[in-house]
């Protein structure tokens, strides 16, 4: 089954009366349980593609099917509900509310969901948040402010927040872009573990080390998918170097 099916997707901006075709007739599929990276040069449309297929941005033409739902046919309220309850988001800029603790930032999306009203539901949410924080090794920073923790801890908190509503799919835009190498490794380890547990992931990255840990890499250039490279599941850290070498060679062929 496909988590995401995209057919002839186009995204056009009008700037100073000139048409700028950022995405051109993109057709792609992501299977249930897959982890797919999107790479390409700056300005190729990677983030625009992620925002378009997740309903964060309107599309100019084409169709986007998310687990059987044509999201281009949904109204604003329906799309907002779908994003809240069935999608998780992780960004390079770790958007969290400064006046809330780490723990409160994590539970906030679940408290906002209409499906989670009532004391028992809230209790479940609180327990899930604690369980997620324990799994990602950040239990000790639960009551900290967001400016009292490291970048790696904050990004792991963002992963917890993205998972709080048990999403069907996670969309990640440069999730390691603001992190040092060690924190980047830790965040990717968590994303691989989440994926191994069954959550579909689509991520945009410029980092070959990150992309080499995904099942497939799509190469975007000038708003078109110019090629794709399939690895299969990442299961063993001993294969990391070989995957990186193969991807590096392929990217050079693509002109990256």
XYZ file of C-alpha atoms in Angstrom:
256
model
C 0.000 0.000 0.000
C 1.163 3.543 -0.723
C 1.258 6.089 2.067
C 1.622 8.869 -0.446
C 0.841 9.009 -4.170
C 1.610 12.155 -6.122
C 0.516 12.630 -9.733
C 1.552 15.484 -12.067
C 2.099 17.907 -9.181
C 2.932 21.485 -10.162
C 3.646 24.495 -7.976
C 3.886 27.936 -9.539
C 4.542 31.292 -7.893
C 3.843 34.613 -9.589
C 6.564 37.108 -8.692
C 6.493 40.598 -10.260
C 4.003 39.302 -12.848
C 6.478 36.592 -13.860
C 5.656 32.922 -13.530
C 8.110 30.849 -11.517
C 7.511 27.092 -11.949
C 9.080 25.657 -8.783
C 7.710 22.107 -9.207
C 6.944 20.646 -12.639
C 4.742 17.579 -13.179
C 6.104 15.569 -10.269
C 4.862 11.999 -10.027
C 6.084 9.856 -7.119
C 4.996 7.265 -4.574
C 6.071 6.447 -1.045
C 5.105 3.023 0.234
C 3.723 2.379 3.702
C 6.658 1.986 6.122
C 9.248 3.459 3.744
C 11.815 6.109 4.604
C 12.557 8.323 1.602
C 15.072 11.180 1.389
C 14.833 14.030 -1.101
C 18.147 15.572 -2.182
C 19.185 18.133 -4.756
C 20.945 21.472 -5.167
C 19.792 24.619 -3.343
C 16.705 26.076 -4.985
C 15.705 22.792 -6.635
C 12.318 22.754 -4.858
C 12.980 20.174 -2.107
C 11.242 21.999 0.755
C 8.483 23.215 -1.567
C 7.807 19.575 -2.499
C 7.620 18.518 1.154
C 5.234 21.368 2.003
C 3.084 20.687 -1.068
C 2.611 16.945 -0.487
C 1.888 17.430 3.230
C -0.814 20.025 2.584
C 1.141 22.840 4.260
C 1.166 24.682 0.951
C -1.421 24.781 -1.842
C -0.605 23.090 -5.124
C -1.159 24.703 -8.533
C -2.089 21.474 -10.349
C -2.017 17.711 -9.920
C -3.178 15.316 -7.218
C -1.823 14.270 -3.836
C -3.251 11.132 -2.253
C -2.436 10.561 1.443
C -3.465 7.087 2.695
C -6.416 7.051 0.291
C -7.471 10.673 0.827
C -7.220 13.222 -1.986
C -5.805 16.066 0.109
C -6.151 18.580 -2.715
C -9.945 18.190 -2.315
C -9.987 18.941 1.444
C -11.054 22.308 2.855
C -8.870 24.258 5.296
C -10.476 22.777 8.428
C -10.278 19.183 7.124
C -6.640 19.666 6.085
C -5.753 21.166 9.457
C -7.315 18.181 11.230
C -5.475 15.733 8.957
C -2.120 17.405 9.630
C -2.743 17.453 13.381
C -3.939 13.864 13.734
C -2.281 11.875 10.938
C 0.964 13.711 10.140
C 4.026 14.614 12.194
C 6.444 17.429 11.333
C 10.109 18.043 12.177
C 11.909 21.158 10.932
C 15.474 22.455 10.905
C 14.320 25.461 12.929
C 12.975 23.903 16.118
C 9.743 25.826 16.522
C 8.723 25.556 20.174
C 6.814 27.953 22.411
C 9.207 29.845 24.681
C 6.725 30.232 27.534
C 6.184 26.444 27.838
C 8.434 23.719 29.229
C 9.788 20.973 26.953
C 7.141 18.551 28.262
C 4.275 21.025 27.718
C 5.483 21.706 24.152
C 5.400 17.951 23.450
C 1.852 17.366 24.736
C 0.378 20.534 23.180
C -0.580 19.055 19.745
C -2.358 16.141 21.449
C -4.285 18.471 23.776
C -5.355 20.498 20.709
C -6.899 17.480 18.992
C -10.696 17.243 19.192
C -10.277 13.478 19.562
C -8.468 13.855 22.890
C -11.002 15.519 25.153
C -11.690 14.237 28.682
C -9.597 13.358 31.713
C -8.796 9.775 30.678
C -7.561 10.857 27.243
C -5.367 13.540 28.833
C -3.926 10.920 31.184
C -3.085 8.715 28.175
C -1.395 11.668 26.447
C 0.688 12.492 29.517
C 1.821 8.867 29.807
C 2.647 8.693 26.091
C 4.717 11.891 26.313
C 6.687 10.470 29.257
C 7.200 7.191 27.387
C 8.421 8.987 24.236
C 10.802 11.193 26.225
C 12.174 8.123 27.985
C 12.684 6.328 24.640
C 14.557 9.307 23.212
C 16.635 9.780 26.355
C 15.395 13.252 27.343
C 13.241 12.509 30.432
C 15.522 14.641 32.611
C 14.799 17.847 30.652
C 10.983 17.604 30.856
C 10.561 20.729 32.974
C 13.379 22.729 31.364
C 12.745 25.830 29.267
C 13.655 25.491 25.589
C 16.701 27.765 26.019
C 18.117 25.537 28.769
C 18.815 22.486 26.592
C 21.218 21.541 23.779
C 20.278 21.555 20.088
C 20.315 17.752 19.990
C 18.014 17.500 23.016
C 15.659 20.085 21.528
C 15.454 18.232 18.195
C 14.713 14.960 20.023
C 11.953 16.814 21.869
C 10.632 17.913 18.460
C 10.600 14.245 17.389
C 8.592 13.381 20.527
C 6.142 16.161 19.677
C 5.825 14.917 16.075
C 4.918 11.440 17.393
C 2.515 12.416 20.177
C -0.624 11.886 18.033
C 0.581 8.554 16.568
C 0.932 9.933 13.021
C 0.780 7.713 9.961
C 3.658 9.623 8.398
C 6.396 12.053 9.425
C 7.599 14.885 7.193
C 11.057 16.183 8.130
C 12.695 19.248 6.530
C 16.469 19.209 7.161
C 15.960 17.613 10.629
C 19.724 17.530 11.270
C 20.610 20.777 9.484
C 21.238 22.800 12.653
C 23.038 20.019 14.562
C 26.651 18.979 15.002
C 27.756 15.559 13.742
C 27.196 13.684 17.028
C 23.705 15.120 17.583
C 22.891 14.482 13.930
C 23.824 10.796 14.375
C 21.621 10.515 17.481
C 18.633 12.119 15.763
C 19.005 9.828 12.719
C 19.252 6.808 15.027
C 15.873 7.770 16.495
C 14.298 8.380 13.073
C 15.543 4.963 11.876
C 14.112 3.326 14.995
C 10.740 5.053 14.527
C 10.726 3.960 10.886
C 11.602 0.368 11.856
C 8.559 0.418 14.155
C 6.375 1.179 11.117
C 6.083 4.962 10.712
C 6.558 6.206 7.137
C 9.057 9.063 6.822
C 9.768 11.563 4.054
C 12.720 13.844 4.684
C 14.524 16.611 2.860
C 18.268 16.743 3.418
C 21.487 18.074 1.904
C 23.515 15.641 4.047
C 24.676 12.477 2.296
C 25.257 10.696 5.647
C 21.595 11.269 6.537
C 20.242 10.224 3.130
C 22.347 7.030 3.112
C 20.289 5.762 6.068
C 17.005 5.924 4.149
C 15.445 3.234 1.940
C 15.425 5.410 -1.182
C 16.808 8.750 -2.332
C 14.985 10.974 -4.829
C 17.113 13.542 -6.661
C 15.349 16.798 -7.445
C 16.682 19.364 -9.896
C 14.901 22.371 -11.409
C 11.592 21.198 -9.978
C 11.788 17.715 -11.538
C 12.723 14.328 -10.113
C 15.810 13.514 -12.188
C 16.501 10.102 -10.661
C 16.186 7.809 -7.671
C 18.511 5.446 -5.850
C 17.203 2.443 -3.863
C 19.094 0.965 -0.918
C 16.495 -1.089 0.948
C 16.197 -0.905 4.736
C 19.074 0.386 6.846
C 19.584 -2.315 9.471
C 23.229 -2.376 10.479
C 25.693 0.433 11.265
C 28.461 -1.679 9.684
C 26.936 -1.029 6.249
C 26.992 2.768 6.740
C 30.303 3.415 4.963
C 29.380 1.288 1.942
C 25.979 2.968 1.582
C 27.596 6.399 1.814
C 30.168 5.444 -0.833
C 27.491 4.179 -3.248
C 25.333 7.249 -2.715
C 28.299 9.580 -3.177
C 29.120 7.971 -6.532
C 25.501 8.180 -7.676
C 25.168 11.822 -6.611
C 28.312 12.672 -8.581
C 26.725 11.040 -11.652
C 23.635 13.178 -11.059
C 25.818 16.310 -10.963
C 25.346 17.104 -7.268
